[in-house]
């Protein structure tokens, strides 16, 4: 089994064990929470494991799956709320009906609330080397998710509907909406591994271009992808009149922008040496998604 498959298996085993059982009251809420965590690439958990391996040069201990699961739960909460009628009004996620579509809008809001709380319960309860390290971990994830991170990026995304924007404004939005949680994933993995300040800085340097590249690639895939290839609704950006890198640079320009950013991320990862092979593989998978966009379009 390759390392990406192993990391996905490990975090999914944790989620299956740690999530409330679907038949535990309130049953509708817990069933919907489990639905929200079905499917997906498990990219952010993989980054937690990959960062640990890059710093320590060895596989992560079992408890790191709890940290990875916390990141995935927070990511899932953000998707549930992002799909709501008041936001993107998406009908599908990971090839399945969006939570609000299957369980109702009110329950979907509660699912997001519960998953966010559960993410911090798991993160705070992980066996960090010291209380100080655990407190730092909670701060890292909280900052990535708040008004200066993911939520603030989503607010700015809504404000970009039906108006013009410059590339610098879009880049700032994407770094908060997508990039900061990817950076938090790397930093949490590094923290678990005992990263030095210098190593933390390298992880952040990898996350910058990687996170922006991932969202630019998503802009491209929103244009050329379908429900079958993406597992979610395509064409939502155009439908809602949003400025994206495709509207700014054109389809091919956005594709080349994403690939260039992924090259920067891979170059930054070289500073971590041979231990960063897992990180290199993840970045390569990201790049492959947008590299094959021409075939999707054809």
PDB file of C-alpha atoms in Angstrom:
ATOM      1  CA  UNK A   1       0.000   0.000   0.000  1.00  0.00           C
ATOM      2  CA  UNK A   2       1.419   3.412  -0.950  1.00  0.00           C
ATOM      3  CA  UNK A   3       1.736   6.077   1.711  1.00  0.00           C
ATOM      4  CA  UNK A   4      -1.169   8.230   0.465  1.00  0.00           C
ATOM      5  CA  UNK A   5      -3.524   5.246   0.616  1.00  0.00           C
ATOM      6  CA  UNK A   6      -2.192   4.332   4.059  1.00  0.00           C
ATOM      7  CA  UNK A   7      -2.749   7.837   5.403  1.00  0.00           C
ATOM      8  CA  UNK A   8      -6.275   7.887   4.018  1.00  0.00           C
ATOM      9  CA  UNK A   9      -6.971   4.497   5.607  1.00  0.00           C
ATOM     10  CA  UNK A  10      -5.621   5.637   8.975  1.00  0.00           C
ATOM     11  CA  UNK A  11      -7.673   8.815   9.200  1.00  0.00           C
ATOM     12  CA  UNK A  12     -10.816   7.075   7.985  1.00  0.00           C
ATOM     13  CA  UNK A  13     -10.362   4.391  10.641  1.00  0.00           C
ATOM     14  CA  UNK A  14     -10.107   7.132  13.262  1.00  0.00           C
ATOM     15  CA  UNK A  15     -13.211   8.914  11.954  1.00  0.00           C
ATOM     16  CA  UNK A  16     -15.239   5.709  11.921  1.00  0.00           C
ATOM     17  CA  UNK A  17     -14.278   4.993  15.523  1.00  0.00           C
ATOM     18  CA  UNK A  18     -14.461   8.515  16.948  1.00  0.00           C
ATOM     19  CA  UNK A  19     -17.579   9.954  15.309  1.00  0.00           C
ATOM     20  CA  UNK A  20     -20.820   9.528  17.266  1.00  0.00           C
ATOM     21  CA  UNK A  21     -22.724   6.435  16.133  1.00  0.00           C
ATOM     22  CA  UNK A  22     -25.516   7.154  13.674  1.00  0.00           C
ATOM     23  CA  UNK A  23     -28.074   5.620  16.053  1.00  0.00           C
ATOM     24  CA  UNK A  24     -26.945   7.687  19.056  1.00  0.00           C
ATOM     25  CA  UNK A  25     -29.434  10.482  19.883  1.00  0.00           C
ATOM     26  CA  UNK A  26     -29.938  12.931  18.348  1.00  0.00           C
ATOM     27  CA  UNK A  27     -29.947  10.382  15.550  1.00  0.00           C
ATOM     28  CA  UNK A  28     -30.671  12.721  12.644  1.00  0.00           C
ATOM     29  CA  UNK A  29     -27.780  14.993  13.590  1.00  0.00           C
ATOM     30  CA  UNK A  30     -25.298  12.162  14.033  1.00  0.00           C
ATOM     31  CA  UNK A  31     -26.365  10.449  10.822  1.00  0.00           C
ATOM     32  CA  UNK A  32     -25.918  13.741   8.987  1.00  0.00           C
ATOM     33  CA  UNK A  33     -22.485  14.316  10.558  1.00  0.00           C
ATOM     34  CA  UNK A  34     -21.351  10.936   9.306  1.00  0.00           C
ATOM     35  CA  UNK A  35     -22.777  11.721   5.872  1.00  0.00           C
ATOM     36  CA  UNK A  36     -20.781  14.966   5.788  1.00  0.00           C
ATOM     37  CA  UNK A  37     -17.545  13.029   6.308  1.00  0.00           C
ATOM     38  CA  UNK A  38     -18.170  10.424   3.613  1.00  0.00           C
ATOM     39  CA  UNK A  39     -15.884  10.499   0.604  1.00  0.00           C
ATOM     40  CA  UNK A  40     -13.323  13.120  -0.277  1.00  0.00           C
ATOM     41  CA  UNK A  41      -9.627  13.024  -1.038  1.00  0.00           C
ATOM     42  CA  UNK A  42      -8.521  13.406   2.634  1.00  0.00           C
ATOM     43  CA  UNK A  43      -5.917  15.875   1.398  1.00  0.00           C
ATOM     44  CA  UNK A  44      -5.596  17.856   4.614  1.00  0.00           C
ATOM     45  CA  UNK A  45      -5.105  14.783   6.821  1.00  0.00           C
ATOM     46  CA  UNK A  46      -2.476  13.569   4.355  1.00  0.00           C
ATOM     47  CA  UNK A  47      -0.623  16.854   4.807  1.00  0.00           C
ATOM     48  CA  UNK A  48      -0.583  16.323   8.584  1.00  0.00           C
ATOM     49  CA  UNK A  49       0.994  12.881   8.152  1.00  0.00           C
ATOM     50  CA  UNK A  50       3.366  14.070   5.419  1.00  0.00           C
ATOM     51  CA  UNK A  51       4.650  16.972   7.509  1.00  0.00           C
ATOM     52  CA  UNK A  52       5.275  14.671  10.472  1.00  0.00           C
ATOM     53  CA  UNK A  53       7.212  12.283   8.249  1.00  0.00           C
ATOM     54  CA  UNK A  54       9.184  15.125   6.660  1.00  0.00           C
ATOM     55  CA  UNK A  55      10.337  16.412  10.046  1.00  0.00           C
ATOM     56  CA  UNK A  56      10.931  13.114  11.865  1.00  0.00           C
ATOM     57  CA  UNK A  57      11.981  10.966   8.922  1.00  0.00           C
ATOM     58  CA  UNK A  58       9.702   8.158  10.079  1.00  0.00           C
ATOM     59  CA  UNK A  59       6.040   7.195  10.051  1.00  0.00           C
ATOM     60  CA  UNK A  60       3.680   8.979  12.422  1.00  0.00           C
ATOM     61  CA  UNK A  61       2.476   7.303  15.645  1.00  0.00           C
ATOM     62  CA  UNK A  62      -1.186   6.326  15.890  1.00  0.00           C
ATOM     63  CA  UNK A  63      -2.250   9.448  17.802  1.00  0.00           C
ATOM     64  CA  UNK A  64      -1.427  11.713  14.858  1.00  0.00           C
ATOM     65  CA  UNK A  65      -4.517  10.281  13.128  1.00  0.00           C
ATOM     66  CA  UNK A  66      -6.549  12.134  15.770  1.00  0.00           C
ATOM     67  CA  UNK A  67      -4.905  15.416  14.762  1.00  0.00           C
ATOM     68  CA  UNK A  68      -5.531  14.601  11.104  1.00  0.00           C
ATOM     69  CA  UNK A  69      -9.153  13.747  11.910  1.00  0.00           C
ATOM     70  CA  UNK A  70      -9.603  17.091  13.657  1.00  0.00           C
ATOM     71  CA  UNK A  71      -8.440  18.929  10.552  1.00  0.00           C
ATOM     72  CA  UNK A  72     -10.766  16.867   8.366  1.00  0.00           C
ATOM     73  CA  UNK A  73     -13.739  17.518  10.662  1.00  0.00           C
ATOM     74  CA  UNK A  74     -13.121  21.251  10.490  1.00  0.00           C
ATOM     75  CA  UNK A  75     -12.790  21.071   6.708  1.00  0.00           C
ATOM     76  CA  UNK A  76     -16.045  19.101   6.497  1.00  0.00           C
ATOM     77  CA  UNK A  77     -17.843  21.721   8.587  1.00  0.00           C
ATOM     78  CA  UNK A  78     -16.682  24.424   6.172  1.00  0.00           C
ATOM     79  CA  UNK A  79     -17.977  22.456   3.181  1.00  0.00           C
ATOM     80  CA  UNK A  80     -21.369  21.815   4.779  1.00  0.00           C
ATOM     81  CA  UNK A  81     -21.829  25.537   5.380  1.00  0.00           C
ATOM     82  CA  UNK A  82     -20.317  26.463   1.999  1.00  0.00           C
ATOM     83  CA  UNK A  83     -22.927  24.291   0.261  1.00  0.00           C
ATOM     84  CA  UNK A  84     -25.901  25.956   1.997  1.00  0.00           C
ATOM     85  CA  UNK A  85     -28.499  27.785  -0.124  1.00  0.00           C
ATOM     86  CA  UNK A  86     -27.352  31.115   1.349  1.00  0.00           C
ATOM     87  CA  UNK A  87     -23.787  30.406   0.166  1.00  0.00           C
ATOM     88  CA  UNK A  88     -23.145  28.311  -2.967  1.00  0.00           C
ATOM     89  CA  UNK A  89     -26.448  26.412  -2.940  1.00  0.00           C
ATOM     90  CA  UNK A  90     -24.536  23.320  -4.110  1.00  0.00           C
ATOM     91  CA  UNK A  91     -26.543  20.156  -4.597  1.00  0.00           C
ATOM     92  CA  UNK A  92     -23.741  17.591  -4.434  1.00  0.00           C
ATOM     93  CA  UNK A  93     -20.538  17.026  -2.495  1.00  0.00           C
ATOM     94  CA  UNK A  94     -18.163  14.077  -2.967  1.00  0.00           C
ATOM     95  CA  UNK A  95     -20.647  12.553  -5.400  1.00  0.00           C
ATOM     96  CA  UNK A  96     -23.394  12.473  -2.757  1.00  0.00           C
ATOM     97  CA  UNK A  97     -26.313  14.815  -2.040  1.00  0.00           C
ATOM     98  CA  UNK A  98     -25.152  17.863  -0.078  1.00  0.00           C
ATOM     99  CA  UNK A  99     -26.061  17.694   3.612  1.00  0.00           C
ATOM    100  CA  UNK A 100     -28.701  20.428   3.335  1.00  0.00           C
ATOM    101  CA  UNK A 101     -30.303  18.626   0.428  1.00  0.00           C
ATOM    102  CA  UNK A 102     -30.495  15.250   2.187  1.00  0.00           C
ATOM    103  CA  UNK A 103     -31.214  16.360   5.761  1.00  0.00           C
ATOM    104  CA  UNK A 104     -32.586  19.890   5.452  1.00  0.00           C
ATOM    105  CA  UNK A 105     -31.023  23.315   5.810  1.00  0.00           C
ATOM    106  CA  UNK A 106     -31.507  23.663   9.574  1.00  0.00           C
ATOM    107  CA  UNK A 107     -29.881  20.310  10.288  1.00  0.00           C
ATOM    108  CA  UNK A 108     -27.019  21.171   7.922  1.00  0.00           C
ATOM    109  CA  UNK A 109     -26.281  24.311   9.937  1.00  0.00           C
ATOM    110  CA  UNK A 110     -26.216  22.254  13.131  1.00  0.00           C
ATOM    111  CA  UNK A 111     -23.986  19.632  11.488  1.00  0.00           C
ATOM    112  CA  UNK A 112     -21.424  22.307  10.666  1.00  0.00           C
ATOM    113  CA  UNK A 113     -21.591  23.684  14.194  1.00  0.00           C
ATOM    114  CA  UNK A 114     -21.159  20.219  15.711  1.00  0.00           C
ATOM    115  CA  UNK A 115     -18.266  19.255  13.434  1.00  0.00           C
ATOM    116  CA  UNK A 116     -16.386  22.434  14.248  1.00  0.00           C
ATOM    117  CA  UNK A 117     -16.776  21.776  17.980  1.00  0.00           C
ATOM    118  CA  UNK A 118     -15.745  18.146  17.518  1.00  0.00           C
ATOM    119  CA  UNK A 119     -12.627  19.196  15.614  1.00  0.00           C
ATOM    120  CA  UNK A 120     -11.380  21.186  18.590  1.00  0.00           C
ATOM    121  CA  UNK A 121     -12.399  18.452  21.040  1.00  0.00           C
ATOM    122  CA  UNK A 122     -10.245  15.972  19.135  1.00  0.00           C
ATOM    123  CA  UNK A 123      -7.349  18.384  18.689  1.00  0.00           C
ATOM    124  CA  UNK A 124      -7.270  19.455  22.329  1.00  0.00           C
ATOM    125  CA  UNK A 125      -7.585  15.837  23.482  1.00  0.00           C
ATOM    126  CA  UNK A 126      -4.637  14.534  21.467  1.00  0.00           C
ATOM    127  CA  UNK A 127      -1.609  13.430  23.552  1.00  0.00           C
ATOM    128  CA  UNK A 128       0.632  16.371  22.694  1.00  0.00           C
ATOM    129  CA  UNK A 129       4.128  16.348  24.214  1.00  0.00           C
ATOM    130  CA  UNK A 130       3.113  19.113  26.643  1.00  0.00           C
ATOM    131  CA  UNK A 131       0.099  21.315  27.464  1.00  0.00           C
ATOM    132  CA  UNK A 132       1.929  24.246  25.884  1.00  0.00           C
ATOM    133  CA  UNK A 133       2.283  22.401  22.577  1.00  0.00           C
ATOM    134  CA  UNK A 134      -1.376  21.394  22.679  1.00  0.00           C
ATOM    135  CA  UNK A 135      -2.406  24.995  23.309  1.00  0.00           C
ATOM    136  CA  UNK A 136      -0.296  26.126  20.365  1.00  0.00           C
ATOM    137  CA  UNK A 137      -1.983  23.505  18.167  1.00  0.00           C
ATOM    138  CA  UNK A 138      -5.449  24.768  19.084  1.00  0.00           C
ATOM    139  CA  UNK A 139      -4.366  28.328  18.309  1.00  0.00           C
ATOM    140  CA  UNK A 140      -3.023  27.333  14.893  1.00  0.00           C
ATOM    141  CA  UNK A 141      -6.267  25.659  13.851  1.00  0.00           C
ATOM    142  CA  UNK A 142      -8.471  28.385  15.351  1.00  0.00           C
ATOM    143  CA  UNK A 143      -6.652  31.161  13.486  1.00  0.00           C
ATOM    144  CA  UNK A 144      -6.879  29.272  10.209  1.00  0.00           C
ATOM    145  CA  UNK A 145     -10.646  28.899  10.610  1.00  0.00           C
ATOM    146  CA  UNK A 146     -11.689  32.327  11.876  1.00  0.00           C
ATOM    147  CA  UNK A 147     -12.403  35.771  10.477  1.00  0.00           C
ATOM    148  CA  UNK A 148      -8.766  36.243   9.438  1.00  0.00           C
ATOM    149  CA  UNK A 149      -8.754  32.827   7.774  1.00  0.00           C
ATOM    150  CA  UNK A 150     -11.324  30.521   6.243  1.00  0.00           C
ATOM    151  CA  UNK A 151     -14.486  32.333   7.375  1.00  0.00           C
ATOM    152  CA  UNK A 152     -13.116  35.727   6.402  1.00  0.00           C
ATOM    153  CA  UNK A 153     -12.159  34.352   3.011  1.00  0.00           C
ATOM    154  CA  UNK A 154     -15.675  33.024   2.514  1.00  0.00           C
ATOM    155  CA  UNK A 155     -17.135  36.438   3.396  1.00  0.00           C
ATOM    156  CA  UNK A 156     -14.901  38.112   0.829  1.00  0.00           C
ATOM    157  CA  UNK A 157     -15.817  35.426  -1.705  1.00  0.00           C
ATOM    158  CA  UNK A 158     -19.485  36.346  -1.319  1.00  0.00           C
ATOM    159  CA  UNK A 159     -18.644  40.027  -1.768  1.00  0.00           C
ATOM    160  CA  UNK A 160     -16.924  39.276  -5.089  1.00  0.00           C
ATOM    161  CA  UNK A 161     -20.137  38.148  -6.747  1.00  0.00           C
ATOM    162  CA  UNK A 162     -21.205  40.409  -9.630  1.00  0.00           C
ATOM    163  CA  UNK A 163     -18.278  42.840  -9.396  1.00  0.00           C
ATOM    164  CA  UNK A 164     -14.763  43.291 -10.744  1.00  0.00           C
ATOM    165  CA  UNK A 165     -11.634  42.447  -8.757  1.00  0.00           C
ATOM    166  CA  UNK A 166      -7.875  42.670  -9.169  1.00  0.00           C
ATOM    167  CA  UNK A 167      -5.607  39.628  -8.985  1.00  0.00           C
ATOM    168  CA  UNK A 168      -4.057  40.786  -5.693  1.00  0.00           C
ATOM    169  CA  UNK A 169      -7.491  40.887  -4.049  1.00  0.00           C
ATOM    170  CA  UNK A 170      -8.328  37.427  -5.340  1.00  0.00           C
ATOM    171  CA  UNK A 171      -4.985  36.037  -4.173  1.00  0.00           C
ATOM    172  CA  UNK A 172      -5.555  37.406  -0.661  1.00  0.00           C
ATOM    173  CA  UNK A 173      -9.020  35.831  -0.573  1.00  0.00           C
ATOM    174  CA  UNK A 174      -7.752  32.434  -1.731  1.00  0.00           C
ATOM    175  CA  UNK A 175      -4.880  32.384   0.730  1.00  0.00           C
ATOM    176  CA  UNK A 176      -7.380  32.814   3.558  1.00  0.00           C
ATOM    177  CA  UNK A 177     -10.273  30.708   2.275  1.00  0.00           C
ATOM    178  CA  UNK A 178      -8.135  27.725   1.237  1.00  0.00           C
ATOM    179  CA  UNK A 179      -4.472  28.303   1.968  1.00  0.00           C
ATOM    180  CA  UNK A 180      -4.580  28.871   5.714  1.00  0.00           C
ATOM    181  CA  UNK A 181      -6.193  25.517   6.516  1.00  0.00           C
ATOM    182  CA  UNK A 182      -3.674  23.747   4.280  1.00  0.00           C
ATOM    183  CA  UNK A 183      -0.901  25.597   6.106  1.00  0.00           C
ATOM    184  CA  UNK A 184      -2.425  24.653   9.458  1.00  0.00           C
ATOM    185  CA  UNK A 185      -2.424  21.001   8.377  1.00  0.00           C
ATOM    186  CA  UNK A 186       1.302  21.146   7.671  1.00  0.00           C
ATOM    187  CA  UNK A 187       2.096  23.102  10.822  1.00  0.00           C
ATOM    188  CA  UNK A 188       0.116  20.713  13.031  1.00  0.00           C
ATOM    189  CA  UNK A 189       1.962  17.740  11.565  1.00  0.00           C
ATOM    190  CA  UNK A 190       5.226  19.553  12.131  1.00  0.00           C
ATOM    191  CA  UNK A 191       4.230  20.451  15.683  1.00  0.00           C
ATOM    192  CA  UNK A 192       3.453  16.811  16.449  1.00  0.00           C
ATOM    193  CA  UNK A 193       6.903  15.899  15.138  1.00  0.00           C
ATOM    194  CA  UNK A 194       8.708  18.544  17.191  1.00  0.00           C
ATOM    195  CA  UNK A 195       9.592  20.870  14.310  1.00  0.00           C
ATOM    196  CA  UNK A 196      12.091  23.643  14.970  1.00  0.00           C
ATOM    197  CA  UNK A 197      11.118  27.255  14.169  1.00  0.00           C
ATOM    198  CA  UNK A 198      13.207  26.978  11.007  1.00  0.00           C
ATOM    199  CA  UNK A 199      11.356  23.829   9.945  1.00  0.00           C
ATOM    200  CA  UNK A 200       8.005  25.469  10.709  1.00  0.00           C
ATOM    201  CA  UNK A 201       9.006  28.338   8.426  1.00  0.00           C
ATOM    202  CA  UNK A 202       9.787  25.878   5.623  1.00  0.00           C
ATOM    203  CA  UNK A 203       6.385  24.212   6.034  1.00  0.00           C
ATOM    204  CA  UNK A 204       4.709  27.619   5.783  1.00  0.00           C
ATOM    205  CA  UNK A 205       6.788  28.420   2.696  1.00  0.00           C
ATOM    206  CA  UNK A 206       5.511  25.217   1.075  1.00  0.00           C
ATOM    207  CA  UNK A 207       1.917  25.955   2.062  1.00  0.00           C
ATOM    208  CA  UNK A 208       1.784  29.418   0.481  1.00  0.00           C
ATOM    209  CA  UNK A 209       2.116  28.492  -3.201  1.00  0.00           C
ATOM    210  CA  UNK A 210       0.528  25.077  -2.649  1.00  0.00           C
ATOM    211  CA  UNK A 211      -2.665  26.528  -1.169  1.00  0.00           C
ATOM    212  CA  UNK A 212      -3.010  29.228  -3.795  1.00  0.00           C
ATOM    213  CA  UNK A 213      -2.269  26.731  -6.554  1.00  0.00           C
ATOM    214  CA  UNK A 214      -4.917  24.374  -5.226  1.00  0.00           C
ATOM    215  CA  UNK A 215      -7.614  27.049  -5.374  1.00  0.00           C
ATOM    216  CA  UNK A 216      -6.541  28.301  -8.815  1.00  0.00           C
ATOM    217  CA  UNK A 217      -6.740  24.687 -10.005  1.00  0.00           C
ATOM    218  CA  UNK A 218     -10.227  24.506  -8.510  1.00  0.00           C
ATOM    219  CA  UNK A 219     -11.201  27.523 -10.627  1.00  0.00           C
ATOM    220  CA  UNK A 220     -10.083  25.654 -13.741  1.00  0.00           C
ATOM    221  CA  UNK A 221     -11.859  22.451 -12.754  1.00  0.00           C
ATOM    222  CA  UNK A 222     -15.074  24.346 -12.001  1.00  0.00           C
ATOM    223  CA  UNK A 223     -15.144  25.294 -15.692  1.00  0.00           C
ATOM    224  CA  UNK A 224     -14.114  22.008 -17.317  1.00  0.00           C
ATOM    225  CA  UNK A 225     -15.241  19.436 -14.748  1.00  0.00           C
ATOM    226  CA  UNK A 226     -18.570  17.686 -14.335  1.00  0.00           C
ATOM    227  CA  UNK A 227     -20.438  16.091 -11.447  1.00  0.00           C
ATOM    228  CA  UNK A 228     -18.976  12.747 -12.523  1.00  0.00           C
ATOM    229  CA  UNK A 229     -15.363  13.990 -12.544  1.00  0.00           C
ATOM    230  CA  UNK A 230     -15.539  16.398  -9.592  1.00  0.00           C
ATOM    231  CA  UNK A 231     -18.107  14.754  -7.328  1.00  0.00           C
ATOM    232  CA  UNK A 232     -19.755  18.176  -6.928  1.00  0.00           C
ATOM    233  CA  UNK A 233     -21.609  20.741  -9.001  1.00  0.00           C
ATOM    234  CA  UNK A 234     -19.538  22.357 -11.741  1.00  0.00           C
ATOM    235  CA  UNK A 235     -20.054  25.817 -13.206  1.00  0.00           C
ATOM    236  CA  UNK A 236     -21.112  27.454  -9.934  1.00  0.00           C
ATOM    237  CA  UNK A 237     -18.585  30.290 -10.237  1.00  0.00           C
ATOM    238  CA  UNK A 238     -19.936  31.398 -13.605  1.00  0.00           C
ATOM    239  CA  UNK A 239     -23.530  30.909 -12.467  1.00  0.00           C
ATOM    240  CA  UNK A 240     -23.007  33.205  -9.476  1.00  0.00           C
ATOM    241  CA  UNK A 241     -20.942  35.736 -11.409  1.00  0.00           C
ATOM    242  CA  UNK A 242     -17.798  35.273  -9.340  1.00  0.00           C
ATOM    243  CA  UNK A 243     -14.406  36.601 -10.300  1.00  0.00           C
ATOM    244  CA  UNK A 244     -11.901  33.734 -10.542  1.00  0.00           C
ATOM    245  CA  UNK A 245      -8.447  33.214 -11.982  1.00  0.00           C
ATOM    246  CA  UNK A 246     -10.144  31.891 -15.114  1.00  0.00           C
ATOM    247  CA  UNK A 247     -12.014  35.172 -15.596  1.00  0.00           C
ATOM    248  CA  UNK A 248      -8.798  37.128 -14.946  1.00  0.00           C
ATOM    249  CA  UNK A 249      -6.272  35.025 -16.886  1.00  0.00           C
ATOM    250  CA  UNK A 250      -8.342  32.805 -19.155  1.00  0.00           C
ATOM    251  CA  UNK A 251      -8.572  29.040 -18.864  1.00  0.00           C
ATOM    252  CA  UNK A 252      -5.068  28.241 -20.111  1.00  0.00           C
ATOM    253  CA  UNK A 253      -3.534  31.148 -18.204  1.00  0.00           C
ATOM    254  CA  UNK A 254      -5.108  29.954 -14.957  1.00  0.00           C
ATOM    255  CA  UNK A 255      -3.962  26.409 -15.624  1.00  0.00           C
ATOM    256  CA  UNK A 256      -0.365  27.555 -16.151  1.00  0.00           C
ATOM    257  CA  UNK A 257      -0.583  29.761 -13.050  1.00  0.00           C
ATOM    258  CA  UNK A 258      -1.589  26.762 -10.936  1.00  0.00           C
ATOM    259  CA  UNK A 259       1.163  24.551 -12.341  1.00  0.00           C
ATOM    260  CA  UNK A 260       3.748  27.270 -11.698  1.00  0.00           C
ATOM    261  CA  UNK A 261       2.618  27.588  -8.086  1.00  0.00           C
ATOM    262  CA  UNK A 262       2.875  23.841  -7.577  1.00  0.00           C
ATOM    263  CA  UNK A 263       6.431  23.948  -8.948  1.00  0.00           C
ATOM    264  CA  UNK A 264       7.254  26.618  -6.358  1.00  0.00           C
ATOM    265  CA  UNK A 265       5.822  24.442  -3.593  1.00  0.00           C
ATOM    266  CA  UNK A 266       7.873  21.444  -4.701  1.00  0.00           C
ATOM    267  CA  UNK A 267      11.031  23.556  -4.804  1.00  0.00           C
ATOM    268  CA  UNK A 268      10.335  24.825  -1.271  1.00  0.00           C
ATOM    269  CA  UNK A 269       9.899  21.229  -0.075  1.00  0.00           C
ATOM    270  CA  UNK A 270      13.426  20.372  -1.237  1.00  0.00           C
ATOM    271  CA  UNK A 271      14.715  22.168   1.867  1.00  0.00           C
ATOM    272  CA  UNK A 272      13.331  19.293   3.983  1.00  0.00           C
ATOM    273  CA  UNK A 273      15.402  16.680   2.145  1.00  0.00           C
ATOM    274  CA  UNK A 274      14.472  13.066   1.461  1.00  0.00           C
ATOM    275  CA  UNK A 275      11.945  12.948   4.283  1.00  0.00           C
ATOM    276  CA  UNK A 276       9.628  15.187   2.276  1.00  0.00           C
ATOM    277  CA  UNK A 277       8.884  12.566  -0.384  1.00  0.00           C
ATOM    278  CA  UNK A 278       5.314  12.269   0.887  1.00  0.00           C
ATOM    279  CA  UNK A 279       4.836  16.015   0.564  1.00  0.00           C
ATOM    280  CA  UNK A 280       6.260  15.911  -2.937  1.00  0.00           C
ATOM    281  CA  UNK A 281       3.786  13.175  -3.848  1.00  0.00           C
ATOM    282  CA  UNK A 282       0.831  15.185  -2.559  1.00  0.00           C
ATOM    283  CA  UNK A 283       1.876  18.266  -4.519  1.00  0.00           C
ATOM    284  CA  UNK A 284       2.323  16.103  -7.620  1.00  0.00           C
ATOM    285  CA  UNK A 285      -1.222  14.759  -7.221  1.00  0.00           C
ATOM    286  CA  UNK A 286      -2.533  18.323  -6.946  1.00  0.00           C
ATOM    287  CA  UNK A 287      -0.676  19.323 -10.091  1.00  0.00           C
ATOM    288  CA  UNK A 288      -1.941  16.286 -11.972  1.00  0.00           C
ATOM    289  CA  UNK A 289      -5.551  17.346 -11.355  1.00  0.00           C
ATOM    290  CA  UNK A 290      -5.087  20.580 -13.261  1.00  0.00           C
ATOM    291  CA  UNK A 291      -2.595  19.134 -15.761  1.00  0.00           C
ATOM    292  CA  UNK A 292      -5.347  16.821 -17.034  1.00  0.00           C
ATOM    293  CA  UNK A 293      -7.851  19.684 -17.395  1.00  0.00           C
ATOM    294  CA  UNK A 294      -7.323  19.686 -21.163  1.00  0.00           C
ATOM    295  CA  UNK A 295      -8.560  16.093 -21.381  1.00  0.00           C
ATOM    296  CA  UNK A 296     -11.645  17.001 -19.313  1.00  0.00           C
ATOM    297  CA  UNK A 297     -12.364  19.919 -21.614  1.00  0.00           C
ATOM    298  CA  UNK A 298     -11.996  17.711 -24.674  1.00  0.00           C
TER     299      UNK A 298
END
